[in-house]
Amino acid sequence: MIELIPAIDIIGGQCVRLTQGDYGEKKVYADSPAAVAQQFESMGFKRLHVVDLDGAKSRHIVNTESLRAITSSTNLIVDFGGGIKSDTDIEQAFSCGAAMVTIGSVAVTSPTLFASWLTHYGSEKIILGADVRKGMVSINGWKEDSGEPLLPFLKRYLSLGVTKVLCTEISRDGMMQGPAMDLYSEVMREFPSLHLIASGGVSCNEDIIELERRGIPAVVFGKAFYEGKIDITKLKKSPWD
């Protein structure tokens, strides 16, 4: 069964969602990310994807207290991203209880630094973030296009030992118009052993079921859950029967 990973995005200590990464299109869903995380745990989830949107914008970790509150009040396996640009940032994320970190921009702008983290912490703790717009990797909170095509980017880092990739199709994020199915299928055809985490655009249970049918190992979802478009009870039963 596809791995189901709910997401919490944080701005100013609140649980929010953006649309296509636009900070001007912010919707607040809860004042306490930790309380939302506890709700996810009570539903039976084991994993949680946490994004420090302030950190992504500021280029250094900001919402450490929210991360610590989540990890200290739940047993969820938390992967954390947003603003991890330095040794201090990544050490801070792990010291606040993150089990894994998602690194995107640094892999583009400072490949030697990213490779050193991969060696030091191991591939189980490092998720390569690949945020994509029109086939090109974007960086720094989706504000800049790197000009680097997705597939060669992935190939380079898989050769260095990366095993997990979180891939977000930016044009789909927060739109609830369905995931970029063809993009994820293409990635899996190229790299069939990759633990690909699809992100962006999930609108309903059927989207998740279709990702499963296409052999996508994992999916992150956020807005569709908060808007009541995903029926967790049905997913937790046997939606593929």
PDB file of N, CA, C and O in Angstrom, residues 146-205:
ATOM      1  N   SER A 146      16.182  27.076 -11.211  1.00  0.00           N
ATOM      2  CA  SER A 146      17.612  26.793 -11.306  1.00  0.00           C
ATOM      3  C   SER A 146      18.083  26.581 -12.736  1.00  0.00           C
ATOM      4  O   SER A 146      19.273  26.658 -13.027  1.00  0.00           O
ATOM      5  N   GLY A 147      17.137  26.268 -13.643  1.00  0.00           N
ATOM      6  CA  GLY A 147      17.526  25.931 -15.005  1.00  0.00           C
ATOM      7  C   GLY A 147      18.046  24.516 -15.138  1.00  0.00           C
ATOM      8  O   GLY A 147      18.514  24.111 -16.211  1.00  0.00           O
ATOM      9  N   GLU A 148      17.916  23.725 -14.061  1.00  0.00           N
ATOM     10  CA  GLU A 148      18.421  22.351 -14.071  1.00  0.00           C
ATOM     11  C   GLU A 148      17.277  21.376 -14.326  1.00  0.00           C
ATOM     12  O   GLU A 148      16.308  21.328 -13.553  1.00  0.00           O
ATOM     13  N   PRO A 149      17.344  20.568 -15.391  1.00  0.00           N
ATOM     14  CA  PRO A 149      16.284  19.600 -15.674  1.00  0.00           C
ATOM     15  C   PRO A 149      16.187  18.541 -14.585  1.00  0.00           C
ATOM     16  O   PRO A 149      17.193  18.133 -14.008  1.00  0.00           O
ATOM     17  N   LEU A 150      14.966  18.084 -14.324  1.00  0.00           N
ATOM     18  CA  LEU A 150      14.712  17.178 -13.208  1.00  0.00           C
ATOM     19  C   LEU A 150      15.458  15.851 -13.318  1.00  0.00           C
ATOM     20  O   LEU A 150      16.146  15.442 -12.386  1.00  0.00           O
ATOM     21  N   LEU A 151      15.309  15.141 -14.435  1.00  0.00           N
ATOM     22  CA  LEU A 151      15.834  13.772 -14.505  1.00  0.00           C
ATOM     23  C   LEU A 151      17.353  13.708 -14.363  1.00  0.00           C
ATOM     24  O   LEU A 151      17.867  12.869 -13.601  1.00  0.00           O
ATOM     25  N   PRO A 152      18.142  14.550 -15.044  1.00  0.00           N
ATOM     26  CA  PRO A 152      19.591  14.529 -14.813  1.00  0.00           C
ATOM     27  C   PRO A 152      19.965  14.888 -13.370  1.00  0.00           C
ATOM     28  O   PRO A 152      20.929  14.352 -12.817  1.00  0.00           O
ATOM     29  N   PHE A 153      19.197  15.806 -12.773  1.00  0.00           N
ATOM     30  CA  PHE A 153      19.399  16.189 -11.376  1.00  0.00           C
ATOM     31  C   PHE A 153      19.240  14.972 -10.467  1.00  0.00           C
ATOM     32  O   PHE A 153      20.086  14.696  -9.600  1.00  0.00           O
ATOM     33  N   LEU A 154      18.160  14.218 -10.664  1.00  0.00           N
ATOM     34  CA  LEU A 154      17.930  13.018  -9.859  1.00  0.00           C
ATOM     35  C   LEU A 154      19.004  11.970 -10.103  1.00  0.00           C
ATOM     36  O   LEU A 154      19.520  11.348  -9.157  1.00  0.00           O
ATOM     37  N   LYS A 155      19.347  11.768 -11.358  1.00  0.00           N
ATOM     38  CA  LYS A 155      20.341  10.746 -11.699  1.00  0.00           C
ATOM     39  C   LYS A 155      21.664  11.012 -11.005  1.00  0.00           C
ATOM     40  O   LYS A 155      22.304  10.084 -10.476  1.00  0.00           O
ATOM     41  N   ARG A 156      22.072  12.269 -10.984  1.00  0.00           N
ATOM     42  CA  ARG A 156      23.349  12.624 -10.357  1.00  0.00           C
ATOM     43  C   ARG A 156      23.352  12.259  -8.875  1.00  0.00           C
ATOM     44  O   ARG A 156      24.314  11.683  -8.367  1.00  0.00           O
ATOM     45  N   TYR A 157      22.255  12.569  -8.195  1.00  0.00           N
ATOM     46  CA  TYR A 157      22.248  12.332  -6.757  1.00  0.00           C
ATOM     47  C   TYR A 157      21.940  10.883  -6.387  1.00  0.00           C
ATOM     48  O   TYR A 157      22.396  10.399  -5.344  1.00  0.00           O
ATOM     49  N   LEU A 158      21.198  10.184  -7.218  1.00  0.00           N
ATOM     50  CA  LEU A 158      21.022   8.754  -6.957  1.00  0.00           C
ATOM     51  C   LEU A 158      22.355   8.026  -7.071  1.00  0.00           C
ATOM     52  O   LEU A 158      22.612   7.077  -6.328  1.00  0.00           O
ATOM     53  N   SER A 159      23.224   8.508  -7.958  1.00  0.00           N
ATOM     54  CA  SER A 159      24.550   7.893  -8.098  1.00  0.00           C
ATOM     55  C   SER A 159      25.415   8.130  -6.869  1.00  0.00           C
ATOM     56  O   SER A 159      26.382   7.397  -6.631  1.00  0.00           O
ATOM     57  N   LEU A 160      25.059   9.144  -6.076  1.00  0.00           N
ATOM     58  CA  LEU A 160      25.799   9.434  -4.838  1.00  0.00           C
ATOM     59  C   LEU A 160      25.198   8.730  -3.625  1.00  0.00           C
ATOM     60  O   LEU A 160      25.738   8.847  -2.523  1.00  0.00           O
ATOM     61  N   GLY A 161      24.076   8.047  -3.824  1.00  0.00           N
ATOM     62  CA  GLY A 161      23.509   7.277  -2.724  1.00  0.00           C
ATOM     63  C   GLY A 161      22.144   7.710  -2.239  1.00  0.00           C
ATOM     64  O   GLY A 161      21.593   7.102  -1.319  1.00  0.00           O
ATOM     65  N   VAL A 162      21.570   8.766  -2.818  1.00  0.00           N
ATOM     66  CA  VAL A 162      20.221   9.174  -2.435  1.00  0.00           C
ATOM     67  C   VAL A 162      19.229   8.054  -2.754  1.00  0.00           C
ATOM     68  O   VAL A 162      19.288   7.446  -3.828  1.00  0.00           O
ATOM     69  N   THR A 163      18.331   7.770  -1.808  1.00  0.00           N
ATOM     70  CA  THR A 163      17.327   6.719  -2.012  1.00  0.00           C
ATOM     71  C   THR A 163      15.900   7.244  -1.922  1.00  0.00           C
ATOM     72  O   THR A 163      14.968   6.575  -2.358  1.00  0.00           O
ATOM     73  N   LYS A 164      15.739   8.446  -1.348  1.00  0.00           N
ATOM     74  CA  LYS A 164      14.395   9.013  -1.159  1.00  0.00           C
ATOM     75  C   LYS A 164      14.332  10.407  -1.772  1.00  0.00           C
ATOM     76  O   LYS A 164      15.202  11.242  -1.514  1.00  0.00           O
ATOM     77  N   VAL A 165      13.287  10.641  -2.555  1.00  0.00           N
ATOM     78  CA  VAL A 165      13.100  11.939  -3.204  1.00  0.00           C
ATOM     79  C   VAL A 165      11.669  12.407  -2.979  1.00  0.00           C
ATOM     80  O   VAL A 165      10.717  11.656  -3.228  1.00  0.00           O
ATOM     81  N   LEU A 166      11.521  13.635  -2.495  1.00  0.00           N
ATOM     82  CA  LEU A 166      10.220  14.286  -2.406  1.00  0.00           C
ATOM     83  C   LEU A 166      10.089  15.210  -3.606  1.00  0.00           C
ATOM     84  O   LEU A 166      10.822  16.192  -3.726  1.00  0.00           O
ATOM     85  N   CYS A 167       9.177  14.881  -4.501  1.00  0.00           N
ATOM     86  CA  CYS A 167       9.023  15.643  -5.747  1.00  0.00           C
ATOM     87  C   CYS A 167       7.686  16.385  -5.745  1.00  0.00           C
ATOM     88  O   CYS A 167       6.624  15.756  -5.667  1.00  0.00           O
ATOM     89  N   THR A 168       7.767  17.708  -5.827  1.00  0.00           N
ATOM     90  CA  THR A 168       6.576  18.547  -5.842  1.00  0.00           C
ATOM     91  C   THR A 168       6.457  19.251  -7.188  1.00  0.00           C
ATOM     92  O   THR A 168       7.385  19.937  -7.616  1.00  0.00           O
ATOM     93  N   GLU A 169       5.334  19.069  -7.848  1.00  0.00           N
ATOM     94  CA  GLU A 169       5.032  19.833  -9.065  1.00  0.00           C
ATOM     95  C   GLU A 169       4.364  21.135  -8.614  1.00  0.00           C
ATOM     96  O   GLU A 169       3.219  21.143  -8.164  1.00  0.00           O
ATOM     97  N   ILE A 170       5.115  22.232  -8.704  1.00  0.00           N
ATOM     98  CA  ILE A 170       4.708  23.497  -8.101  1.00  0.00           C
ATOM     99  C   ILE A 170       3.376  23.995  -8.643  1.00  0.00           C
ATOM    100  O   ILE A 170       2.532  24.522  -7.894  1.00  0.00           O
ATOM    101  N   SER A 171       3.144  23.837  -9.925  1.00  0.00           N
ATOM    102  CA  SER A 171       1.905  24.345 -10.515  1.00  0.00           C
ATOM    103  C   SER A 171       0.674  23.643  -9.963  1.00  0.00           C
ATOM    104  O   SER A 171      -0.442  24.166 -10.035  1.00  0.00           O
ATOM    105  N   ARG A 172       0.873  22.457  -9.379  1.00  0.00           N
ATOM    106  CA  ARG A 172      -0.247  21.694  -8.834  1.00  0.00           C
ATOM    107  C   ARG A 172      -0.472  21.970  -7.351  1.00  0.00           C
ATOM    108  O   ARG A 172      -1.554  21.698  -6.823  1.00  0.00           O
ATOM    109  N   ASP A 173       0.562  22.478  -6.664  1.00  0.00           N
ATOM    110  CA  ASP A 173       0.516  22.564  -5.211  1.00  0.00           C
ATOM    111  C   ASP A 173      -0.597  23.499  -4.733  1.00  0.00           C
ATOM    112  O   ASP A 173      -0.690  24.648  -5.155  1.00  0.00           O
ATOM    113  N   GLY A 174      -1.417  22.961  -3.834  1.00  0.00           N
ATOM    114  CA  GLY A 174      -2.495  23.748  -3.262  1.00  0.00           C
ATOM    115  C   GLY A 174      -3.676  23.982  -4.178  1.00  0.00           C
ATOM    116  O   GLY A 174      -4.651  24.636  -3.792  1.00  0.00           O
ATOM    117  N   MET A 175      -3.614  23.452  -5.383  1.00  0.00           N
ATOM    118  CA  MET A 175      -4.675  23.689  -6.357  1.00  0.00           C
ATOM    119  C   MET A 175      -5.797  22.651  -6.268  1.00  0.00           C
ATOM    120  O   MET A 175      -6.903  22.876  -6.748  1.00  0.00           O
ATOM    121  N   MET A 176      -5.492  21.490  -5.705  1.00  0.00           N
ATOM    122  CA  MET A 176      -6.447  20.384  -5.588  1.00  0.00           C
ATOM    123  C   MET A 176      -7.056  20.024  -6.944  1.00  0.00           C
ATOM    124  O   MET A 176      -8.260  19.813  -7.072  1.00  0.00           O
ATOM    125  N   GLN A 177      -6.195  19.978  -7.964  1.00  0.00           N
ATOM    126  CA  GLN A 177      -6.633  19.617  -9.312  1.00  0.00           C
ATOM    127  C   GLN A 177      -6.025  18.295  -9.774  1.00  0.00           C
ATOM    128  O   GLN A 177      -6.056  17.982 -10.962  1.00  0.00           O
ATOM    129  N   GLY A 178      -5.489  17.540  -8.836  1.00  0.00           N
ATOM    130  CA  GLY A 178      -4.888  16.249  -9.161  1.00  0.00           C
ATOM    131  C   GLY A 178      -3.375  16.346  -9.260  1.00  0.00           C
ATOM    132  O   GLY A 178      -2.834  17.366  -9.681  1.00  0.00           O
ATOM    133  N   PRO A 179      -2.678  15.285  -8.864  1.00  0.00           N
ATOM    134  CA  PRO A 179      -1.217  15.270  -8.938  1.00  0.00           C
ATOM    135  C   PRO A 179      -0.711  15.184 -10.375  1.00  0.00           C
ATOM    136  O   PRO A 179      -1.466  14.880 -11.300  1.00  0.00           O
ATOM    137  N   ALA A 180       0.572  15.434 -10.546  1.00  0.00           N
ATOM    138  CA  ALA A 180       1.217  15.328 -11.859  1.00  0.00           C
ATOM    139  C   ALA A 180       1.541  13.857 -12.132  1.00  0.00           C
ATOM    140  O   ALA A 180       2.700  13.421 -12.047  1.00  0.00           O
ATOM    141  N   MET A 181       0.510  13.095 -12.452  1.00  0.00           N
ATOM    142  CA  MET A 181       0.640  11.641 -12.598  1.00  0.00           C
ATOM    143  C   MET A 181       1.714  11.257 -13.617  1.00  0.00           C
ATOM    144  O   MET A 181       2.534  10.356 -13.361  1.00  0.00           O
ATOM    145  N   ASP A 182       1.711  11.909 -14.758  1.00  0.00           N
ATOM    146  CA  ASP A 182       2.651  11.541 -15.814  1.00  0.00           C
ATOM    147  C   ASP A 182       4.098  11.816 -15.385  1.00  0.00           C
ATOM    148  O   ASP A 182       5.002  11.049 -15.707  1.00  0.00           O
ATOM    149  N   LEU A 183       4.309  12.912 -14.680  1.00  0.00           N
ATOM    150  CA  LEU A 183       5.649  13.239 -14.186  1.00  0.00           C
ATOM    151  C   LEU A 183       6.159  12.155 -13.243  1.00  0.00           C
ATOM    152  O   LEU A 183       7.287  11.662 -13.392  1.00  0.00           O
ATOM    153  N   TYR A 184       5.325  11.764 -12.283  1.00  0.00           N
ATOM    154  CA  TYR A 184       5.758  10.760 -11.313  1.00  0.00           C
ATOM    155  C   TYR A 184       5.961   9.402 -11.979  1.00  0.00           C
ATOM    156  O   TYR A 184       6.893   8.664 -11.629  1.00  0.00           O
ATOM    157  N   SER A 185       5.108   9.079 -12.942  1.00  0.00           N
ATOM    158  CA  SER A 185       5.270   7.819 -13.671  1.00  0.00           C
ATOM    159  C   SER A 185       6.584   7.810 -14.446  1.00  0.00           C
ATOM    160  O   SER A 185       7.291   6.792 -14.492  1.00  0.00           O
ATOM    161  N   GLU A 186       6.923   8.954 -15.043  1.00  0.00           N
ATOM    162  CA  GLU A 186       8.173   9.061 -15.792  1.00  0.00           C
ATOM    163  C   GLU A 186       9.382   8.871 -14.876  1.00  0.00           C
ATOM    164  O   GLU A 186      10.335   8.162 -15.220  1.00  0.00           O
ATOM    165  N   VAL A 187       9.324   9.492 -13.704  1.00  0.00           N
ATOM    166  CA  VAL A 187      10.422   9.339 -12.741  1.00  0.00           C
ATOM    167  C   VAL A 187      10.587   7.880 -12.332  1.00  0.00           C
ATOM    168  O   VAL A 187      11.705   7.351 -12.277  1.00  0.00           O
ATOM    169  N   MET A 188       9.478   7.199 -12.077  1.00  0.00           N
ATOM    170  CA  MET A 188       9.557   5.800 -11.655  1.00  0.00           C
ATOM    171  C   MET A 188      10.037   4.892 -12.772  1.00  0.00           C
ATOM    172  O   MET A 188      10.701   3.886 -12.521  1.00  0.00           O
ATOM    173  N   ARG A 189       9.703   5.217 -14.016  1.00  0.00           N
ATOM    174  CA  ARG A 189      10.226   4.429 -15.138  1.00  0.00           C
ATOM    175  C   ARG A 189      11.747   4.563 -15.226  1.00  0.00           C
ATOM    176  O   ARG A 189      12.453   3.596 -15.505  1.00  0.00           O
ATOM    177  N   GLU A 190      12.244   5.762 -14.993  1.00  0.00           N
ATOM    178  CA  GLU A 190      13.679   6.014 -15.066  1.00  0.00           C
ATOM    179  C   GLU A 190      14.422   5.422 -13.872  1.00  0.00           C
ATOM    180  O   GLU A 190      15.546   4.940 -14.016  1.00  0.00           O
ATOM    181  N   PHE A 191      13.778   5.475 -12.696  1.00  0.00           N
ATOM    182  CA  PHE A 191      14.453   5.054 -11.462  1.00  0.00           C
ATOM    183  C   PHE A 191      13.518   4.151 -10.653  1.00  0.00           C
ATOM    184  O   PHE A 191      12.962   4.564  -9.629  1.00  0.00           O
ATOM    185  N   PRO A 192      13.327   2.915 -11.098  1.00  0.00           N
ATOM    186  CA  PRO A 192      12.312   2.044 -10.491  1.00  0.00           C
ATOM    187  C   PRO A 192      12.565   1.672  -9.033  1.00  0.00           C
ATOM    188  O   PRO A 192      11.622   1.297  -8.323  1.00  0.00           O
ATOM    189  N   SER A 193      13.804   1.796  -8.558  1.00  0.00           N
ATOM    190  CA  SER A 193      14.085   1.442  -7.166  1.00  0.00           C
ATOM    191  C   SER A 193      13.967   2.633  -6.224  1.00  0.00           C
ATOM    192  O   SER A 193      14.116   2.493  -5.007  1.00  0.00           O
ATOM    193  N   LEU A 194      13.671   3.809  -6.757  1.00  0.00           N
ATOM    194  CA  LEU A 194      13.605   5.029  -5.964  1.00  0.00           C
ATOM    195  C   LEU A 194      12.379   5.036  -5.057  1.00  0.00           C
ATOM    196  O   LEU A 194      11.289   4.638  -5.458  1.00  0.00           O
ATOM    197  N   HIS A 195      12.572   5.504  -3.817  1.00  0.00           N
ATOM    198  CA  HIS A 195      11.425   5.745  -2.936  1.00  0.00           C
ATOM    199  C   HIS A 195      10.950   7.166  -3.218  1.00  0.00           C
ATOM    200  O   HIS A 195      11.407   8.131  -2.604  1.00  0.00           O
ATOM    201  N   LEU A 196      10.030   7.281  -4.168  1.00  0.00           N
ATOM    202  CA  LEU A 196       9.522   8.571  -4.609  1.00  0.00           C
ATOM    203  C   LEU A 196       8.320   8.969  -3.768  1.00  0.00           C
ATOM    204  O   LEU A 196       7.373   8.194  -3.610  1.00  0.00           O
ATOM    205  N   ILE A 197       8.373  10.200  -3.240  1.00  0.00           N
ATOM    206  CA  ILE A 197       7.263  10.749  -2.474  1.00  0.00           C
ATOM    207  C   ILE A 197       6.617  11.830  -3.337  1.00  0.00           C
ATOM    208  O   ILE A 197       7.218  12.879  -3.587  1.00  0.00           O
ATOM    209  N   ALA A 198       5.419  11.555  -3.823  1.00  0.00           N
ATOM    210  CA  ALA A 198       4.712  12.502  -4.678  1.00  0.00           C
ATOM    211  C   ALA A 198       4.067  13.579  -3.822  1.00  0.00           C
ATOM    212  O   ALA A 198       3.502  13.301  -2.758  1.00  0.00           O
ATOM    213  N   SER A 199       4.137  14.835  -4.305  1.00  0.00           N
ATOM    214  CA  SER A 199       3.593  15.950  -3.537  1.00  0.00           C
ATOM    215  C   SER A 199       3.006  16.991  -4.477  1.00  0.00           C
ATOM    216  O   SER A 199       3.592  17.316  -5.506  1.00  0.00           O
ATOM    217  N   GLY A 200       1.836  17.519  -4.081  1.00  0.00           N
ATOM    218  CA  GLY A 200       1.241  18.592  -4.853  1.00  0.00           C
ATOM    219  C   GLY A 200       0.026  18.157  -5.654  1.00  0.00           C
ATOM    220  O   GLY A 200       0.120  17.249  -6.479  1.00  0.00           O
ATOM    221  N   GLY A 201      -1.111  18.771  -5.377  1.00  0.00           N
ATOM    222  CA  GLY A 201      -2.290  18.572  -6.205  1.00  0.00           C
ATOM    223  C   GLY A 201      -3.294  17.543  -5.752  1.00  0.00           C
ATOM    224  O   GLY A 201      -4.376  17.441  -6.341  1.00  0.00           O
ATOM    225  N   VAL A 202      -2.971  16.737  -4.730  1.00  0.00           N
ATOM    226  CA  VAL A 202      -3.920  15.711  -4.286  1.00  0.00           C
ATOM    227  C   VAL A 202      -5.241  16.379  -3.907  1.00  0.00           C
ATOM    228  O   VAL A 202      -5.268  17.347  -3.133  1.00  0.00           O
ATOM    229  N   SER A 203      -6.337  15.861  -4.463  1.00  0.00           N
ATOM    230  CA  SER A 203      -7.636  16.492  -4.253  1.00  0.00           C
ATOM    231  C   SER A 203      -8.661  15.576  -3.605  1.00  0.00           C
ATOM    232  O   SER A 203      -9.686  16.055  -3.101  1.00  0.00           O
ATOM    233  N   CYS A 204      -8.404  14.258  -3.627  1.00  0.00           N
ATOM    234  CA  CYS A 204      -9.409  13.314  -3.139  1.00  0.00           C
ATOM    235  C   CYS A 204      -8.782  11.927  -2.991  1.00  0.00           C
ATOM    236  O   CYS A 204      -7.641  11.701  -3.390  1.00  0.00           O
ATOM    237  N   ASN A 205      -9.558  11.001  -2.437  1.00  0.00           N
ATOM    238  CA  ASN A 205      -9.084   9.625  -2.279  1.00  0.00           C
ATOM    239  C   ASN A 205      -8.666   9.014  -3.606  1.00  0.00           C
ATOM    240  O   ASN A 205      -7.676   8.274  -3.689  1.00  0.00           O
TER     241      ASN A 205
END
